[in-house]
Coordinates of C-alpha atoms (C1' of nucleotides) in Angstrom, one line a residue:
Chain A
M1 CA 168.3 80.3 -61.6
N2 CA 168.9 77.7 -59.3
F3 CA 170.6 77.1 -56.0
S4 CA 173.2 75.3 -57.4
S5 CA 175.0 78.5 -58.5
F6 CA 175.2 79.5 -55.3
N7 CA 178.5 77.7 -54.3
L8 CA 176.6 76.1 -51.6
H9 CA 177.7 72.4 -50.3
D10 CA 176.2 69.6 -51.9
D11 CA 174.8 68.5 -47.9
V12 CA 172.6 72.0 -48.3
L13 CA 172.0 71.2 -51.4
T14 CA 170.4 68.1 -50.7
G15 CA 168.4 69.9 -48.0
I16 CA 166.7 72.2 -49.8
N17 CA 165.8 69.7 -52.5
S18 CA 164.2 68.1 -49.6
M19 CA 162.4 70.7 -48.5
G20 CA 160.7 70.9 -52.2
Y21 CA 162.9 74.4 -53.2
N22 CA 163.6 74.8 -56.7
S23 CA 164.5 78.3 -58.1
P24 CA 165.7 81.2 -55.3
T25 CA 163.4 83.8 -54.6
P26 CA 165.0 88.1 -55.1
V27 CA 165.4 88.4 -51.5
Q28 CA 167.8 85.0 -51.7
E29 CA 169.3 85.7 -55.0
Q30 CA 170.6 88.9 -53.4
A31 CA 171.0 87.6 -49.9
I32 CA 172.6 84.6 -50.4
P33 CA 175.8 85.8 -51.8
L34 CA 176.1 88.6 -49.4
I35 CA 176.1 86.5 -46.6
L36 CA 178.4 84.0 -47.6
D37 CA 180.9 87.0 -48.3
Q38 CA 180.5 87.7 -44.6
K39 CA 179.2 91.1 -45.0
D40 CA 176.7 92.4 -42.4
M41 CA 173.1 92.8 -44.1
I42 CA 170.1 95.1 -43.4
A43 CA 167.1 94.1 -45.5
C44 CA 163.9 95.2 -45.8
A45 CA 162.0 92.1 -46.3
Q46 CA 158.5 90.9 -45.4
T47 CA 157.1 87.4 -44.4
G48 CA 156.6 85.2 -47.9
T49 CA 159.2 86.7 -49.9
G50 CA 161.7 83.4 -48.7
K51 CA 163.7 85.8 -46.2
T52 CA 163.9 82.6 -43.6
A53 CA 165.7 80.7 -46.1
A54 CA 168.1 83.6 -47.5
Y55 CA 169.5 84.1 -44.4
L56 CA 169.3 80.1 -42.9
L57 CA 171.1 78.8 -46.0
P58 CA 174.2 80.5 -46.2
L59 CA 174.5 80.3 -42.0
I60 CA 173.7 76.6 -42.5
D61 CA 176.2 76.3 -45.2
K62 CA 178.9 78.0 -42.8
I63 CA 178.4 76.3 -40.1
S64 CA 178.5 73.1 -41.3
H65 CA 181.6 73.9 -42.9
G66 CA 182.9 75.7 -40.9
N67 CA 185.1 75.3 -37.5
F68 CA 182.5 75.9 -34.8
D69 CA 182.4 73.3 -31.7
H70 CA 179.4 74.8 -30.4
T71 CA 177.0 77.5 -30.9
S72 CA 177.9 80.1 -33.8
T73 CA 174.6 81.1 -34.8
L74 CA 171.8 83.6 -32.7
I75 CA 168.4 84.4 -34.0
L76 CA 166.0 86.3 -32.1
V77 CA 162.7 86.8 -33.0
P78 CA 159.9 88.1 -32.0
T79 CA 157.3 85.5 -31.0
R80 CA 157.7 81.8 -29.7
E81 CA 155.5 80.8 -32.8
L82 CA 158.1 82.0 -35.1
A83 CA 160.9 81.2 -33.0
K84 CA 159.5 77.2 -33.2
Q85 CA 158.6 77.3 -37.1
I86 CA 162.5 78.9 -37.7
D87 CA 163.4 75.9 -35.5
E88 CA 161.5 73.4 -37.8
Q89 CA 163.0 74.9 -40.9
V90 CA 166.4 74.7 -39.8
E91 CA 166.0 71.2 -38.9
G92 CA 164.8 70.6 -42.9
F93 CA 167.4 72.5 -44.5
G94 CA 170.3 71.3 -42.2
Y95 CA 169.0 67.7 -42.1
F96 CA 172.1 66.4 -44.0
A97 CA 174.6 69.1 -43.1
S98 CA 174.3 68.5 -39.5
V99 CA 173.4 71.4 -38.0
S100 CA 171.6 71.4 -34.5
S101 CA 169.5 73.6 -33.5
I102 CA 166.9 74.6 -30.6
A103 CA 164.5 77.4 -30.2
I104 CA 164.8 79.2 -26.6
Y105 CA 161.1 80.7 -25.6
G106 CA 159.1 81.2 -22.5
G107 CA 155.9 79.8 -21.3
N108 CA 156.1 76.2 -21.7
K109 CA 155.2 74.0 -18.6
G110 CA 157.0 71.2 -18.0
D111 CA 160.6 70.5 -18.7
D112 CA 161.8 72.2 -21.8
W113 CA 163.7 75.0 -19.2
D114 CA 166.2 72.0 -18.4
Q115 CA 166.5 70.7 -22.1
Q116 CA 167.1 74.5 -23.3
K117 CA 169.6 75.0 -20.3
R118 CA 171.4 71.3 -21.5
A119 CA 171.1 72.8 -25.2
L120 CA 172.8 75.6 -24.7
T121 CA 175.3 73.7 -22.3
T122 CA 176.3 71.6 -24.9
G123 CA 176.1 74.6 -27.3
A124 CA 173.4 73.7 -30.1
D125 CA 174.6 75.1 -33.4
I126 CA 171.8 77.8 -34.0
I127 CA 170.0 79.4 -31.2
I128 CA 166.3 80.7 -32.0
A129 CA 165.2 82.6 -29.0
T130 CA 162.9 85.5 -28.1
P131 CA 164.3 87.8 -26.0
G132 CA 163.1 87.2 -22.7
R133 CA 164.2 83.8 -21.6
L134 CA 167.7 83.9 -23.9
L135 CA 168.0 86.7 -21.2
S136 CA 166.9 84.8 -18.3
H137 CA 169.5 81.6 -19.5
L138 CA 172.6 84.7 -20.4
A139 CA 171.8 85.0 -16.2
M140 CA 172.6 81.8 -15.5
G141 CA 176.1 81.8 -17.0
Y142 CA 176.3 78.6 -18.6
V143 CA 175.6 79.7 -22.3
K144 CA 178.5 79.3 -24.6
L145 CA 178.8 82.4 -26.9
D146 CA 182.7 83.1 -27.6
Q147 CA 182.1 81.4 -30.4
L148 CA 178.9 83.3 -31.8
N149 CA 179.8 84.8 -35.1
H150 CA 176.4 85.5 -36.8
L151 CA 173.3 87.1 -35.1
V152 CA 170.4 87.7 -36.8
L153 CA 167.3 90.1 -36.1
D154 CA 164.2 88.9 -37.5
E155 CA 161.2 91.3 -38.1
A156 CA 163.5 93.8 -36.4
D157 CA 160.7 96.5 -36.2
K158 CA 158.0 94.5 -34.7
M159 CA 160.6 93.2 -31.7
L160 CA 161.2 97.2 -31.5
D161 CA 157.5 97.6 -31.4
M162 CA 157.0 95.0 -28.2
G163 CA 159.3 97.0 -26.5
F164 CA 162.3 94.9 -26.6
M165 CA 164.6 97.2 -27.5
D166 CA 166.8 97.0 -23.7
D167 CA 166.3 93.3 -23.8
L168 CA 167.8 93.2 -27.3
L169 CA 170.9 95.7 -26.6
K170 CA 172.0 93.7 -23.1
I171 CA 171.5 90.4 -25.4
I172 CA 173.9 91.7 -28.2
N173 CA 176.3 93.3 -25.6
Q174 CA 177.2 89.9 -24.5
L175 CA 178.3 88.9 -27.8
P176 CA 181.7 88.8 -29.7
K177 CA 182.3 92.1 -31.4
Q178 CA 183.7 89.9 -34.0
R179 CA 180.5 88.8 -36.3
Q180 CA 178.4 89.2 -38.7
T181 CA 175.0 91.3 -38.4
L182 CA 171.9 90.3 -40.3
L183 CA 168.9 92.5 -39.7
F184 CA 165.9 91.7 -41.5
S185 CA 162.4 94.5 -41.4
A186 CA 159.1 94.3 -43.0
T187 CA 159.5 98.4 -42.3
M188 CA 162.1 100.9 -42.0
P189 CA 161.4 103.4 -39.2
R190 CA 163.5 105.8 -37.9
K191 CA 164.2 103.5 -34.9
I192 CA 165.1 100.5 -37.0
R193 CA 167.7 102.9 -38.9
D194 CA 169.5 104.0 -35.6
L195 CA 169.7 100.5 -34.5
A196 CA 171.2 99.5 -37.9
Q197 CA 174.1 102.3 -37.4
Q198 CA 174.4 100.7 -33.4
I199 CA 174.9 96.9 -34.2
L200 CA 176.0 96.9 -37.9
K201 CA 179.0 97.0 -39.4
D202 CA 179.3 98.9 -43.1
P203 CA 176.2 96.6 -43.8
A204 CA 175.0 96.2 -47.5
E205 CA 171.2 97.0 -47.7
I206 CA 168.2 94.9 -49.8
N207 CA 165.8 96.8 -50.4
L208 CA 162.9 94.3 -51.7
A209 CA 159.7 96.2 -53.1
V210 CA 156.7 94.2 -51.5
A211 CA 155.3 91.8 -53.3
K212 CA 151.8 93.0 -54.4
P213 CA 149.0 90.3 -53.8
A214 CA 148.7 88.1 -56.6
E215 CA 145.9 89.2 -59.4
G216 CA 143.5 86.6 -58.6
I217 CA 143.1 87.5 -54.9
D218 CA 139.5 89.4 -54.2
Q219 CA 140.1 92.2 -52.2
R220 CA 137.3 93.7 -50.5
I221 CA 136.7 96.1 -47.7
Y222 CA 133.5 96.5 -45.7
L223 CA 133.3 99.8 -43.9
T224 CA 131.1 99.6 -40.6
Y225 CA 131.0 100.8 -36.9
D226 CA 132.5 98.4 -34.7
N227 CA 129.4 96.8 -33.3
Q228 CA 128.2 95.8 -37.1
K229 CA 131.4 93.8 -37.2
L230 CA 130.1 90.4 -35.6
P231 CA 126.7 90.3 -37.3
L232 CA 128.6 91.0 -41.0
L233 CA 131.0 88.1 -40.4
E234 CA 128.4 86.3 -39.6
H235 CA 126.7 87.5 -42.6
L236 CA 129.7 86.9 -44.7
L237 CA 130.3 83.2 -43.4
R238 CA 126.7 81.9 -44.7
E239 CA 127.3 83.1 -47.7
L240 CA 131.2 81.9 -48.3
D241 CA 132.3 78.7 -49.2
V242 CA 135.3 78.7 -46.5
Q243 CA 137.9 75.7 -46.8
S244 CA 140.2 77.3 -44.3
M245 CA 140.2 80.8 -42.9
I246 CA 142.1 83.2 -40.7
I247 CA 140.1 86.0 -39.0
F248 CA 142.7 88.4 -37.5
T249 CA 141.1 90.6 -34.8
S250 CA 143.7 93.6 -32.7
R251 CA 141.8 92.4 -29.4
K252 CA 142.6 89.8 -27.5
S253 CA 138.9 90.1 -25.6
N254 CA 137.8 89.7 -29.7
V255 CA 139.3 86.5 -30.0
N256 CA 136.7 84.5 -28.0
Q257 CA 134.0 86.5 -28.9
I258 CA 134.2 85.5 -32.5
V259 CA 135.3 81.8 -31.8
R260 CA 132.0 81.5 -30.2
S261 CA 130.2 83.3 -32.9
L262 CA 131.8 81.0 -35.2
L263 CA 131.1 77.8 -33.2
K264 CA 127.5 78.7 -32.9
I265 CA 126.9 78.5 -36.5
G266 CA 128.4 75.9 -37.4
F267 CA 132.1 76.3 -38.2
T268 CA 134.8 74.8 -36.6
A269 CA 137.4 77.4 -35.2
E270 CA 140.0 78.0 -32.5
G271 CA 141.7 81.0 -31.2
I272 CA 145.0 82.0 -31.0
S273 CA 146.4 84.9 -28.7
S274 CA 148.8 85.4 -25.6
D275 CA 145.6 84.8 -23.0
M276 CA 146.0 81.4 -23.9
T277 CA 148.7 78.7 -22.8
Q278 CA 151.5 77.9 -24.9
D279 CA 150.0 74.4 -25.2
E280 CA 147.0 75.4 -26.2
R281 CA 148.3 77.7 -28.8
E282 CA 150.2 75.4 -30.1
K283 CA 147.8 73.0 -30.2
A284 CA 145.5 75.4 -32.2
L285 CA 147.7 76.5 -34.4
Q286 CA 148.5 72.9 -35.4
G287 CA 144.6 71.7 -35.7
F288 CA 144.9 74.8 -38.1
K289 CA 147.5 73.4 -40.3
N290 CA 146.2 69.7 -40.3
K291 CA 142.6 71.1 -41.2
Q292 CA 141.3 70.0 -37.8
Y293 CA 139.8 73.6 -37.5
Q294 CA 138.3 75.6 -40.8
I295 CA 138.8 79.1 -39.1
V296 CA 141.6 80.3 -36.9
V297 CA 141.2 83.5 -34.9
A298 CA 144.4 85.5 -33.8
T299 CA 145.7 88.5 -32.6
D300 CA 149.2 90.4 -34.2
I301 CA 150.7 87.3 -32.4
L302 CA 150.0 85.7 -36.0
S303 CA 150.6 88.9 -37.8
R304 CA 153.9 88.5 -38.9
G305 CA 156.7 85.5 -40.1
I306 CA 154.0 82.6 -39.5
D307 CA 153.7 80.3 -42.7
I308 CA 150.4 78.9 -43.6
D309 CA 150.0 78.4 -46.9
S310 CA 146.7 77.4 -48.8
L311 CA 144.2 79.5 -47.1
S312 CA 140.7 80.0 -49.0
H313 CA 139.5 83.2 -46.8
V314 CA 141.3 86.2 -44.9
V315 CA 139.5 88.4 -42.3
N316 CA 140.6 91.5 -41.7
F317 CA 138.5 91.8 -38.3
D318 CA 140.1 94.9 -37.8
M319 CA 142.5 97.3 -39.8
P320 CA 146.1 95.5 -40.0
Q321 CA 148.6 98.2 -38.3
D322 CA 151.1 98.8 -40.7
A323 CA 150.2 98.3 -44.6
E324 CA 152.9 95.4 -45.2
D325 CA 151.0 93.6 -42.6
Y326 CA 147.9 94.1 -44.9
V327 CA 149.6 93.0 -48.0
H328 CA 151.5 90.0 -46.0
R329 CA 148.0 88.9 -44.7
V330 CA 146.2 89.0 -48.2
G331 CA 148.9 87.5 -49.3
R332 CA 148.3 84.0 -48.1
T333 CA 145.3 83.2 -49.8
A334 CA 145.3 82.6 -53.2
R335 CA 148.8 80.7 -53.4
A336 CA 147.7 76.8 -53.4
S337 CA 144.6 77.5 -55.8
S338 CA 144.6 80.8 -58.0
T339 CA 141.7 82.5 -56.4
G340 CA 141.4 83.5 -52.5
V341 CA 139.3 86.1 -51.1
A342 CA 140.4 88.8 -48.6
I343 CA 137.6 90.5 -46.3
T344 CA 138.4 94.0 -44.8
F345 CA 136.7 95.4 -42.1
V346 CA 137.5 99.7 -41.9
N347 CA 136.2 101.3 -38.7
E348 CA 136.0 105.2 -39.0
K349 CA 139.2 105.4 -36.6
D350 CA 140.8 103.1 -39.4
M351 CA 139.6 104.9 -42.5
F352 CA 143.4 106.7 -43.5
R353 CA 144.8 103.1 -43.4
V354 CA 142.8 102.3 -46.5
Q355 CA 145.2 105.0 -48.6
K356 CA 148.3 103.8 -47.2
V357 CA 147.1 100.1 -48.0
E358 CA 146.3 101.4 -51.8
R359 CA 149.2 103.0 -52.4
L360 CA 151.5 100.0 -51.2
I361 CA 149.9 98.2 -53.1
E362 CA 149.2 100.4 -56.2
R363 CA 145.4 99.4 -56.6
E364 CA 142.0 100.6 -55.5
V365 CA 140.1 98.1 -53.1
P366 CA 136.6 97.9 -53.4
K367 CA 134.6 99.0 -50.8
L368 CA 131.7 97.4 -50.8
P369 CA 128.4 98.3 -49.5
L370 CA 126.9 96.6 -46.0
P371 CA 124.3 93.7 -46.6
E372 CA 120.7 94.7 -46.2
D373 CA 119.2 95.5 -43.2
F374 CA 122.3 96.3 -41.4
G375 CA 121.4 100.0 -41.2
A376 CA 124.2 103.1 -42.3
A377 CA 127.8 102.3 -42.3
P378 CA 130.2 105.2 -41.5
A379 CA 131.3 107.0 -44.6
Y380 CA 134.3 106.6 -46.4
D381 CA 136.5 109.6 -45.5
P382 CA 140.3 108.3 -45.7
T383 CA 141.5 111.7 -44.7
K384 CA 140.0 111.0 -41.2
R385 CA 142.7 110.0 -38.7
H386 CA 142.2 109.1 -35.6
D387 CA 144.7 111.5 -33.4
G388 CA 144.4 109.3 -30.5
G389 CA 142.6 111.7 -28.2
S390 CA 144.4 114.9 -28.5
H391 CA 142.0 117.8 -29.9
R392 CA 143.3 118.8 -32.9
Q393 CA 140.8 120.0 -35.7
R394 CA 141.0 119.4 -39.3
S395 CA 139.4 122.2 -41.1
G396 CA 136.3 121.5 -43.3
N397 CA 136.5 117.7 -43.0
R398 CA 133.8 116.8 -40.4
P399 CA 133.2 113.2 -40.3
G400 CA 130.8 112.5 -43.1
A401 CA 130.6 115.7 -44.6
G402 CA 131.4 114.1 -47.6
G403 CA 127.9 113.0 -47.4
R404 CA 128.5 110.3 -49.8
D405 CA 126.0 107.1 -49.0
K406 CA 127.3 103.2 -49.4
Q407 CA 125.3 103.4 -53.0
H408 CA 128.1 105.8 -54.1
R409 CA 130.8 103.9 -51.9
S410 CA 129.9 100.6 -53.8
K411 CA 131.0 102.3 -57.6
H412 CA 134.5 102.5 -56.7
H413 CA 134.8 98.8 -57.7
R414 CA 137.8 98.1 -59.7
E415 CA 136.9 101.4 -61.5
G416 CA 140.5 102.9 -61.6
S417 CA 142.3 100.4 -60.0
K418 CA 145.3 100.0 -62.7
P419 CA 146.0 97.3 -64.7
R420 CA 148.9 95.0 -64.0
H421 CA 150.5 92.0 -65.6
A422 CA 149.0 88.9 -64.9
D423 CA 151.8 87.3 -63.2
E424 CA 153.3 90.6 -61.8
G425 CA 153.5 90.3 -57.5
S426 CA 153.5 86.3 -58.2
K427 CA 157.3 85.9 -58.8
R428 CA 158.0 83.4 -55.8
P429 CA 158.6 80.0 -57.2
V430 CA 156.3 77.6 -56.9
K431 CA 156.8 74.9 -55.1
A432 CA 157.2 71.4 -57.5
A433 CA 153.5 70.4 -58.5
N434 CA 155.1 66.9 -57.7
H435 CA 156.7 67.3 -54.6
T436 CA 155.7 64.3 -52.1
P437 CA 156.8 64.6 -48.9
R438 CA 159.2 62.4 -48.3
P439 CA 159.2 60.0 -44.3
R440 CA 161.7 61.3 -42.3
P441 CA 164.8 58.3 -42.1
E442 CA 164.3 56.3 -39.0
G443 CA 167.6 56.7 -37.0
G444 CA 169.2 58.9 -39.4
G445 CA 170.0 61.4 -37.0
D446 CA 168.9 62.4 -33.6
K447 CA 166.8 65.3 -34.5
A448 CA 164.3 63.1 -35.1
A449 CA 161.3 64.8 -33.8
V450 CA 157.5 64.0 -34.3
A451 CA 156.3 66.0 -37.7
G452 CA 154.4 68.4 -37.5
E453 CA 153.6 68.0 -33.5
G454 CA 153.8 70.0 -30.7
G455 CA 156.9 68.1 -29.6
G456 CA 159.2 69.8 -31.4
E457 CA 161.2 70.3 -27.9
K458 CA 161.8 66.6 -27.8
R459 CA 164.4 67.7 -29.7
R460 CA 167.7 67.0 -29.0
K461 CA 170.7 69.2 -30.0
R462 CA 173.2 67.9 -32.3
N463 CA 177.1 68.0 -32.2
N464 CA 178.1 65.1 -34.0
R465 CA 179.8 66.5 -36.8
N466 CA 180.3 62.8 -38.3
R467 CA 177.3 62.8 -40.2
N468 CA 175.2 60.4 -41.1
R469 CA 174.4 60.4 -44.7
G470 CA 173.8 56.8 -45.4
A471 CA 169.7 57.9 -44.9
A472 CA 169.3 57.2 -48.6
G473 CA 168.2 60.2 -50.2
Q474 CA 164.9 60.5 -47.8
G475 CA 164.0 64.0 -47.2
P476 CA 163.9 65.3 -43.4
K477 CA 160.5 66.6 -43.7
E478 CA 157.0 68.4 -45.3
E479 CA 157.7 71.8 -46.1
N480 CA 156.2 74.5 -48.4
Q481 CA 157.7 76.9 -50.5
P482 CA 158.6 79.9 -50.1
A483 CA 158.8 80.0 -46.6
S484 CA 159.7 83.0 -44.4
Chain B
dA1 C1' 146.4 101.9 -28.9
dA2 C1' 146.7 97.0 -28.4
dA3 C1' 149.7 92.8 -28.5
dA4 C1' 153.8 90.1 -27.2
dA5 C1' 157.4 88.5 -24.1
dA6 C1' 160.5 86.1 -19.0
dT7 C1' 159.1 84.2 -13.5

DNA sequence: AAAAAAT
């Protein structure tokens, strides 16, 4: 199957080609026809499944060939980084279709407010926004939404988690009722179903089984107390051949501490958390993508949506909240090459999450013993659930009652994990091996932005429907597949 | 329970 079977217009297909995409992912196969068909949709799909392109491509097609002369599409996302990334993808996919976009988010010093205001006033085709900043603009009254025909909620569960429910509803209430609404979420808790019921009409449902991490990924769990994590990390780093690594931690306060410790033992590293300025955040992310740093240490800010390829290692310094997040993070390795290492530190409070992960990926993750001299680790007890400080007791389940020691635990190594087909879980199409990034056409459009530099906001909106296709088959930019 | 997000 390839993209030409979707009845997309040529200028969109050219954009797809220039981005190095070949064949649609499962979510794209399902979603694109539905979206072209003007259906509302609720999709359970996580990052890395090609979700972003699944909605961008049909929307770009409709925008480019529809009768809109200002903003027709609003995409709401939880983090600024995600807004920026999606904006860049629109730029790539929509270049030949002359679809304009603007990322609307806060946190930037300087003149970006005026720039955003201009784009909102003249009506960029697609607005990609975090809720807070968009609401500020909406309050000023110059945002033209009367032609708003498509609304996308991306990472909807994350947005609700972050307390955006009220903001979302405030925004949605200002949109025309007659519209197509698409909701994407990695998990489908009750709250999401309720929201969907409120804002979607007779939605089609897509449920994508979680893409299990490829067989080539070496997944390991270490059971540790919190105070053992940093020494353990340093110890492991001395043994690993790190090309590029992301370390996820659930606490901002850990970020600097970990970075310092990495620098101390000779790695190049940067942190990313909301404690940093937006400028610093973007520099750190860009520097990592450019291989300027070997390691980036991030909070949950990067837990969803951000597309970074070809990691050699992922470390979950803290166990992720959702099993889906674990799968997504781990899946970031072993993409460029066929091998990758994913290491997760699990403390005594997070053990119950291990089973959730193992159920989701349908295999057991080896629990490795701590190195010599590290002292005793907490005993593995997946039934032990941190109960948020209530006094509820579980009968007969005292911590450590099983008396397993670390030697015992290491025995889990790969035993009992189900054999799987070699290609299972790696159904994503792979970027064309011979795809070479092509330079952006000079003057081929006013969307010219410095490729991959933090100055994406320099982009001006493009409202000109008379496209200039004389750009001699030049692709808009380098991008990896699959994106989400 | 912490994180992110408007100023």
